[in-house]
PDB file of C-alpha atoms in Angstrom:
ATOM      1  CA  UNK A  27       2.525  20.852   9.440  1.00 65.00           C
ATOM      2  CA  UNK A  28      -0.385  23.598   9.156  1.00 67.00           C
ATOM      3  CA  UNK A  29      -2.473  24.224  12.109  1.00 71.00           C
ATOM      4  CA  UNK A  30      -4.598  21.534  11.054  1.00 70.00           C
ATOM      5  CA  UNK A  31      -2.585  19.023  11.682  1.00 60.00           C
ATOM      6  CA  UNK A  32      -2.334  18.157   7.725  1.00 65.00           C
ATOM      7  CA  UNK A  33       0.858  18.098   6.456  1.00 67.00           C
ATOM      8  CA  UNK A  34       3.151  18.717   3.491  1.00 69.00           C
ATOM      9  CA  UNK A  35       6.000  16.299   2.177  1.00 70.00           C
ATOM     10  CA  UNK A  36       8.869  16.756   0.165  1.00 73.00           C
ATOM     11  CA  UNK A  37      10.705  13.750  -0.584  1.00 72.00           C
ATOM     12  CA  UNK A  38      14.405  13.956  -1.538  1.00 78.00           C
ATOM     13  CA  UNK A  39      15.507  10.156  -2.742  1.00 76.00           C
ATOM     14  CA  UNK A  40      19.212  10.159  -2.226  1.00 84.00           C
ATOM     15  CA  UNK A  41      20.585   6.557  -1.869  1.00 86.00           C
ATOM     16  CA  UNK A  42      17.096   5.353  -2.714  1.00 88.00           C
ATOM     17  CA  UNK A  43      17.166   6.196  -5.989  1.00 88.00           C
ATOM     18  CA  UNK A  44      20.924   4.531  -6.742  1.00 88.00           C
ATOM     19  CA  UNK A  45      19.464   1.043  -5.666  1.00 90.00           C
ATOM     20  CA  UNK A  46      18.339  -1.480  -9.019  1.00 90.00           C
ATOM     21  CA  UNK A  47      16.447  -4.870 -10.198  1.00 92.00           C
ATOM     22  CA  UNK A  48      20.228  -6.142 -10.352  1.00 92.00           C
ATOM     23  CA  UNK A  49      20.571  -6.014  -6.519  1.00 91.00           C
ATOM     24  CA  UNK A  50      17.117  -7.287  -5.532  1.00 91.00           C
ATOM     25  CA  UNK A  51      18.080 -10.341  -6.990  1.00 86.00           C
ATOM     26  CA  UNK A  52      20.960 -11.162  -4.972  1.00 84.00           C
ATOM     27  CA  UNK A  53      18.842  -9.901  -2.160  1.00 85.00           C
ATOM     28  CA  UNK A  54      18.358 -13.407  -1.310  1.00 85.00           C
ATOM     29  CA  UNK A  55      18.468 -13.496   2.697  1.00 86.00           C
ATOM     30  CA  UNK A  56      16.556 -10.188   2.936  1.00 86.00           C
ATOM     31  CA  UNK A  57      13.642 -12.421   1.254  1.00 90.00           C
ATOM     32  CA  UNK A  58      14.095 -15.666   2.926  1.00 90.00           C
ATOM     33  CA  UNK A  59      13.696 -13.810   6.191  1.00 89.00           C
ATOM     34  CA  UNK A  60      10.288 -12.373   5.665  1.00 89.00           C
ATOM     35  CA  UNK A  61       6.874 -13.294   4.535  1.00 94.00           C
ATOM     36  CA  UNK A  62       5.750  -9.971   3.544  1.00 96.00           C
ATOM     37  CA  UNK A  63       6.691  -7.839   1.473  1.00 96.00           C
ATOM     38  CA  UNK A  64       5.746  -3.805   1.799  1.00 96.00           C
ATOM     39  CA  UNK A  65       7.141  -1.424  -1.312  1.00 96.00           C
ATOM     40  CA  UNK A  66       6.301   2.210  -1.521  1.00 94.00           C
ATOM     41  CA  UNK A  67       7.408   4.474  -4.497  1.00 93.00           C
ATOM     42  CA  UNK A  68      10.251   5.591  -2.580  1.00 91.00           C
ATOM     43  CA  UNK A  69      12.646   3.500  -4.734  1.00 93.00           C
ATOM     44  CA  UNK A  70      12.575   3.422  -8.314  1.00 94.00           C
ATOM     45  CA  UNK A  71       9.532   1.219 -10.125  1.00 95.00           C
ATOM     46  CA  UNK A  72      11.730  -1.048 -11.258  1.00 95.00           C
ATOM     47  CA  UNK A  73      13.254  -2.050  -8.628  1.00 96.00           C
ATOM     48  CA  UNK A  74       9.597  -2.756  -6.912  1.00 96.00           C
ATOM     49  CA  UNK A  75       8.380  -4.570  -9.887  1.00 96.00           C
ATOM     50  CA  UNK A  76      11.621  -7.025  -9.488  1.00 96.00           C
ATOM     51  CA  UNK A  77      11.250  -7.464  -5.714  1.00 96.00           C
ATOM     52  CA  UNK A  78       7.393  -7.930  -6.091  1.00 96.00           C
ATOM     53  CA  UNK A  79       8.601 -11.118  -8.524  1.00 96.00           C
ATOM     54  CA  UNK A  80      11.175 -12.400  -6.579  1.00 95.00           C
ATOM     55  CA  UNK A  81       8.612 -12.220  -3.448  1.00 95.00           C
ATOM     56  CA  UNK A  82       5.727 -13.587  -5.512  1.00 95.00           C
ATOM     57  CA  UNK A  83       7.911 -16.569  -6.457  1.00 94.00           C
ATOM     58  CA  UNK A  84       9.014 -17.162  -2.855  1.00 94.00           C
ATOM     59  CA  UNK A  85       5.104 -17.492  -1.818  1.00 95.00           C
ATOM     60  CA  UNK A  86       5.757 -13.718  -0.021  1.00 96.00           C
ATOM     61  CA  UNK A  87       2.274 -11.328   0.809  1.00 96.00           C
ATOM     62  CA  UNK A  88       2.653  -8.358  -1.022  1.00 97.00           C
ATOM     63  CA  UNK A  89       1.401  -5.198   0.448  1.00 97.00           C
ATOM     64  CA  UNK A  90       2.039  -1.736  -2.225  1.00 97.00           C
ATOM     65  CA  UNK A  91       1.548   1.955  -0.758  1.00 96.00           C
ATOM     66  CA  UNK A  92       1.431   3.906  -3.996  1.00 96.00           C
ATOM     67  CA  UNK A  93       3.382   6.858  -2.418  1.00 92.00           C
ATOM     68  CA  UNK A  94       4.478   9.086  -3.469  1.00 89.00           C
ATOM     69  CA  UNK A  95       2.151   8.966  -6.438  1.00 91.00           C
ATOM     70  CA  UNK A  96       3.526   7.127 -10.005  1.00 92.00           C
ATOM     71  CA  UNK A  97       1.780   5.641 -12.776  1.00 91.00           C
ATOM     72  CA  UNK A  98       2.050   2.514 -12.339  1.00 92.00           C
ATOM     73  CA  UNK A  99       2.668  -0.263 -14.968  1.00 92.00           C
ATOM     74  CA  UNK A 100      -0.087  -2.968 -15.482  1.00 94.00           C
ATOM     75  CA  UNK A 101       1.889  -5.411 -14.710  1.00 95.00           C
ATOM     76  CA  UNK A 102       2.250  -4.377 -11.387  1.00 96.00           C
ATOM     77  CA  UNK A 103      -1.288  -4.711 -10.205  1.00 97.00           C
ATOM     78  CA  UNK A 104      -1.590  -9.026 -10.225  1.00 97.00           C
ATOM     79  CA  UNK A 105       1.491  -9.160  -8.010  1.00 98.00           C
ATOM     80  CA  UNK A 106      -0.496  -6.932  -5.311  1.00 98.00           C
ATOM     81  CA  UNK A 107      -1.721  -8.791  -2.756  1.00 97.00           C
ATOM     82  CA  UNK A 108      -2.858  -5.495  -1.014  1.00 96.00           C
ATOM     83  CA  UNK A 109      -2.706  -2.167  -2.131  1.00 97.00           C
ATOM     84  CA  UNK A 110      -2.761   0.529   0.500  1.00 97.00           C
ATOM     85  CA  UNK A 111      -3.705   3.923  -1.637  1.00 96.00           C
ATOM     86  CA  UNK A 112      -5.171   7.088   0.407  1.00 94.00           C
ATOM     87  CA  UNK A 113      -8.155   9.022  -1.307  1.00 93.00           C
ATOM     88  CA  UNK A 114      -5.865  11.411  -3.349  1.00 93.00           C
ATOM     89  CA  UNK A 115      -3.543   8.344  -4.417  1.00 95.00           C
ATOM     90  CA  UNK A 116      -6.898   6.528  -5.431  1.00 96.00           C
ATOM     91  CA  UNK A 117      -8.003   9.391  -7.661  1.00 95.00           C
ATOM     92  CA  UNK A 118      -4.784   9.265  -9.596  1.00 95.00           C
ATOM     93  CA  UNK A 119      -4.771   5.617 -10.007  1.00 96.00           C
ATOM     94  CA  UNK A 120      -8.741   5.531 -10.637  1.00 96.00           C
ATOM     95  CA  UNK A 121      -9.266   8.999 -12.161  1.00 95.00           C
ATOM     96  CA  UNK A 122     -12.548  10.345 -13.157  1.00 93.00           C
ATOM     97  CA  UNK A 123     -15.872  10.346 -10.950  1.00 92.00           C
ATOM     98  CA  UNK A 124     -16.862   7.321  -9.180  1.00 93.00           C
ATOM     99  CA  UNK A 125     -16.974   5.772  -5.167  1.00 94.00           C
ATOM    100  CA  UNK A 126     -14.674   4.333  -3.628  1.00 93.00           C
ATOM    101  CA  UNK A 127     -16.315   1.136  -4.604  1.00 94.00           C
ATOM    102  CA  UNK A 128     -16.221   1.867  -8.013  1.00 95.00           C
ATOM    103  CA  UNK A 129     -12.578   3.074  -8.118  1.00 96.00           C
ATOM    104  CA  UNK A 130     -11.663   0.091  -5.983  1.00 96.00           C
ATOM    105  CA  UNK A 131     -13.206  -2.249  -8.102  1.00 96.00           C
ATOM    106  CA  UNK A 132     -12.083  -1.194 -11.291  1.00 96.00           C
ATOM    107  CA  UNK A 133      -8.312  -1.975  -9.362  1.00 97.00           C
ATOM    108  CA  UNK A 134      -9.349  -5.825  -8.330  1.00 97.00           C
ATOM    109  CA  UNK A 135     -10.610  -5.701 -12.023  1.00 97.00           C
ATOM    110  CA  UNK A 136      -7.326  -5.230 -12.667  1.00 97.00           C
ATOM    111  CA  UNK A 137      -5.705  -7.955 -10.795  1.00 97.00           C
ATOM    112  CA  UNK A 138      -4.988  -5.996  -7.175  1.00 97.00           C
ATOM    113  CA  UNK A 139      -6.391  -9.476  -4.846  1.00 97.00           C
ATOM    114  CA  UNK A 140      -7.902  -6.234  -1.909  1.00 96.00           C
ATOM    115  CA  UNK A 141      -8.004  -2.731  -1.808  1.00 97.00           C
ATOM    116  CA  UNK A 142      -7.157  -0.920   1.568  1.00 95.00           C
ATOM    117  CA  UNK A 143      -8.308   2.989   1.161  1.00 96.00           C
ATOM    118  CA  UNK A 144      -6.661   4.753   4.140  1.00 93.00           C
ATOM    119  CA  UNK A 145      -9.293   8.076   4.467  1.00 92.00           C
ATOM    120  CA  UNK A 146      -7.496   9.662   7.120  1.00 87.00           C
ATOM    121  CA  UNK A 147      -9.424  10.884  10.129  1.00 85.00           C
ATOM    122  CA  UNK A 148     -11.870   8.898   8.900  1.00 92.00           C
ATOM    123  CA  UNK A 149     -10.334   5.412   8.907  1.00 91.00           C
ATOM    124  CA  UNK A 150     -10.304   2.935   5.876  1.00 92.00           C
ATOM    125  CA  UNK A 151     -11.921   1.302   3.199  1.00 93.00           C
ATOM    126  CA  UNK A 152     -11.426  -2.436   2.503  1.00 93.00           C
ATOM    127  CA  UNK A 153     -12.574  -4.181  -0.684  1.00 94.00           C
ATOM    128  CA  UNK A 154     -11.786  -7.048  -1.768  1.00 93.00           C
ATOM    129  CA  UNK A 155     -13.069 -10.020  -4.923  1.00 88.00           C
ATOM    130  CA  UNK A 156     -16.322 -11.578  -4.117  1.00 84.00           C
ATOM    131  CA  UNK A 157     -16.885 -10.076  -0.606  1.00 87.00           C
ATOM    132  CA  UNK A 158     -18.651  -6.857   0.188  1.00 89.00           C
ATOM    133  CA  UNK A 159     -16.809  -3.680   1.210  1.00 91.00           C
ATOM    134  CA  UNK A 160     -16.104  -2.575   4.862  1.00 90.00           C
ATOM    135  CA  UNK A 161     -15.272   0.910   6.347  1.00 92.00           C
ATOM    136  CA  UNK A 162     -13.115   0.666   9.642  1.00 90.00           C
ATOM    137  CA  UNK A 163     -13.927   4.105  11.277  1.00 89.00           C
ATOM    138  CA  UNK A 164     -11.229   5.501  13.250  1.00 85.00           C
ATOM    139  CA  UNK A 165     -11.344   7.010  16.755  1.00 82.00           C
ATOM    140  CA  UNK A 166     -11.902  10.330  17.422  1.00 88.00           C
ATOM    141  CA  UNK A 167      -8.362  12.107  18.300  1.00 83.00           C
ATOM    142  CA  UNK A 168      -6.875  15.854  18.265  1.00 83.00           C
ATOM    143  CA  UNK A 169      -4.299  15.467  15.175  1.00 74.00           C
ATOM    144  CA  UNK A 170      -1.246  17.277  16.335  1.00 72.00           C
ATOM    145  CA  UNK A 171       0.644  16.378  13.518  1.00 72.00           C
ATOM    146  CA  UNK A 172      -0.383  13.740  10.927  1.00 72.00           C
ATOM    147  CA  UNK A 173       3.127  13.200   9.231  1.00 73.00           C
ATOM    148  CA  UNK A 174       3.902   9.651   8.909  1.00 77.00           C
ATOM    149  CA  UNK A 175       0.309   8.080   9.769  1.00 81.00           C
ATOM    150  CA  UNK A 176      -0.052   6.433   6.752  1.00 84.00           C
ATOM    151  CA  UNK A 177       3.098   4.948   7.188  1.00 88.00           C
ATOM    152  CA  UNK A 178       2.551   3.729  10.585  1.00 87.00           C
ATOM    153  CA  UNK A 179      -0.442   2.056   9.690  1.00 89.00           C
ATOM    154  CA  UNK A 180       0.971   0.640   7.014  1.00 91.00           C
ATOM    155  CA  UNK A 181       3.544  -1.204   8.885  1.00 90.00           C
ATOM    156  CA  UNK A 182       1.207  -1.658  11.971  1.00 88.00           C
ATOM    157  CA  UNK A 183      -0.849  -4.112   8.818  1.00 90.00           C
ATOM    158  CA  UNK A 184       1.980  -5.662   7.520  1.00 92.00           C
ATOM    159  CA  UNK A 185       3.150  -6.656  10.923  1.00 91.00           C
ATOM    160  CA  UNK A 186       0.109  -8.309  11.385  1.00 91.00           C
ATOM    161  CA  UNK A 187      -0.368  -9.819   8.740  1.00 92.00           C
ATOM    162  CA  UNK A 188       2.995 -11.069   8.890  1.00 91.00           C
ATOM    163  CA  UNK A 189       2.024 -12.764  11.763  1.00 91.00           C
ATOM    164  CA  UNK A 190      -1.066 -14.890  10.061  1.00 91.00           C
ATOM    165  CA  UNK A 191      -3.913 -12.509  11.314  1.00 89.00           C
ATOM    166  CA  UNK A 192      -7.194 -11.910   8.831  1.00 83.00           C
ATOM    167  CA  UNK A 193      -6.852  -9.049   6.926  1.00 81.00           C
ATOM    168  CA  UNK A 194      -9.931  -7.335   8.327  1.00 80.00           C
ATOM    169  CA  UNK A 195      -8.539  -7.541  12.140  1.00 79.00           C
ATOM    170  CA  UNK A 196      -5.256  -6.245  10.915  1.00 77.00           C
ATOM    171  CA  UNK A 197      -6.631  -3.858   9.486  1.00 78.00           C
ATOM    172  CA  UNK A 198      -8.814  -2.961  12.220  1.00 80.00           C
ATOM    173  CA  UNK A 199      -5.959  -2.875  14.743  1.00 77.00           C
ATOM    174  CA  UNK A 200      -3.746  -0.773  12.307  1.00 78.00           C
ATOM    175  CA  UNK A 201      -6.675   1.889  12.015  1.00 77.00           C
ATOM    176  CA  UNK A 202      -7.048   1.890  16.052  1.00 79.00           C
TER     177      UNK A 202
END
């Protein structure tokens, strides 16, 4: 952590990296005891793009944090119920110039159902199909040490919407 309050991470995948598609699909109590589903690129891509399937057939919300940063294969992107990208993550998935309209949209183009944009001290970005956009600012704090924010808010969403509430007010509490 820099003085700042930014932060660097180095990610060292140990067991992570041993798991496969094989066990995700005799994973099945882990999936009949959730109704979310929230994947990072922690684990190999193949074993998200089986547990997004097995959760997509079991009726499961699925909520994708592109981090660290992979291409991802286009298959991936109609499974996505929400995909939870910060502004650097964006860029790689949506390079070239644009907004964050324009990069979001060209993802829901592409089969991603909403589009959360965490933006740091800033807040987040939600797009989503046929509705207009909506920034969520975020309070005013003094950072002492960012590491594992997006994280947090990613679970503090999932949690909620685990529970049944709107995406925006999920959202909204996550960024809070």
């Amino acid at each position: 952590v820099d003085e700042k309050g930014k932060n660097t991470i180095v990610v060292a995948p140990g067991a992570n990296y041993d798991l496969s598609p094989e066990q995700v699909e005799y994973s099945n109590a882990f999936f009949e005891k959730t109704n979310v589903l929230l994947l990072q690129n922690e684990i190999p891509l193949a074993v998200n793009l089986a547990a997004m399937k097995k959760a997509k057939a079991m009726g499961h919300t699925i909520i994708y944090d592109p981090a660290p940063y992979k291409n991802l294969d286009p298959s991936f992107y109609p499974l996505i119920d929400f995909l939870l990208p910060n502004e650097t993550e964006l860029m790689e998935l949506v390079p070239g110039e644009g907004s964050l309209e324009a990069k979001s949209q060209i993802l829901l183009e592409k089969g991603v159902k909403s589009v959360i944009v965490t933006l740091g001290a800033k807040g987040a970005f939600l797009a989503r199909k046929d509705t207009a956009p909506i920034f969520i600012p975020a309070p005013k704090v003094k950072a002492i040490s960012t590491v594992g924010a997006g994280d947090c808010l990613a679970g503090y969403f999932a949690s909620g919407i685990s529970q049944g509430k709107e995406p925006f007010l999920s959202l909204t509490d996550a960024v809070k």
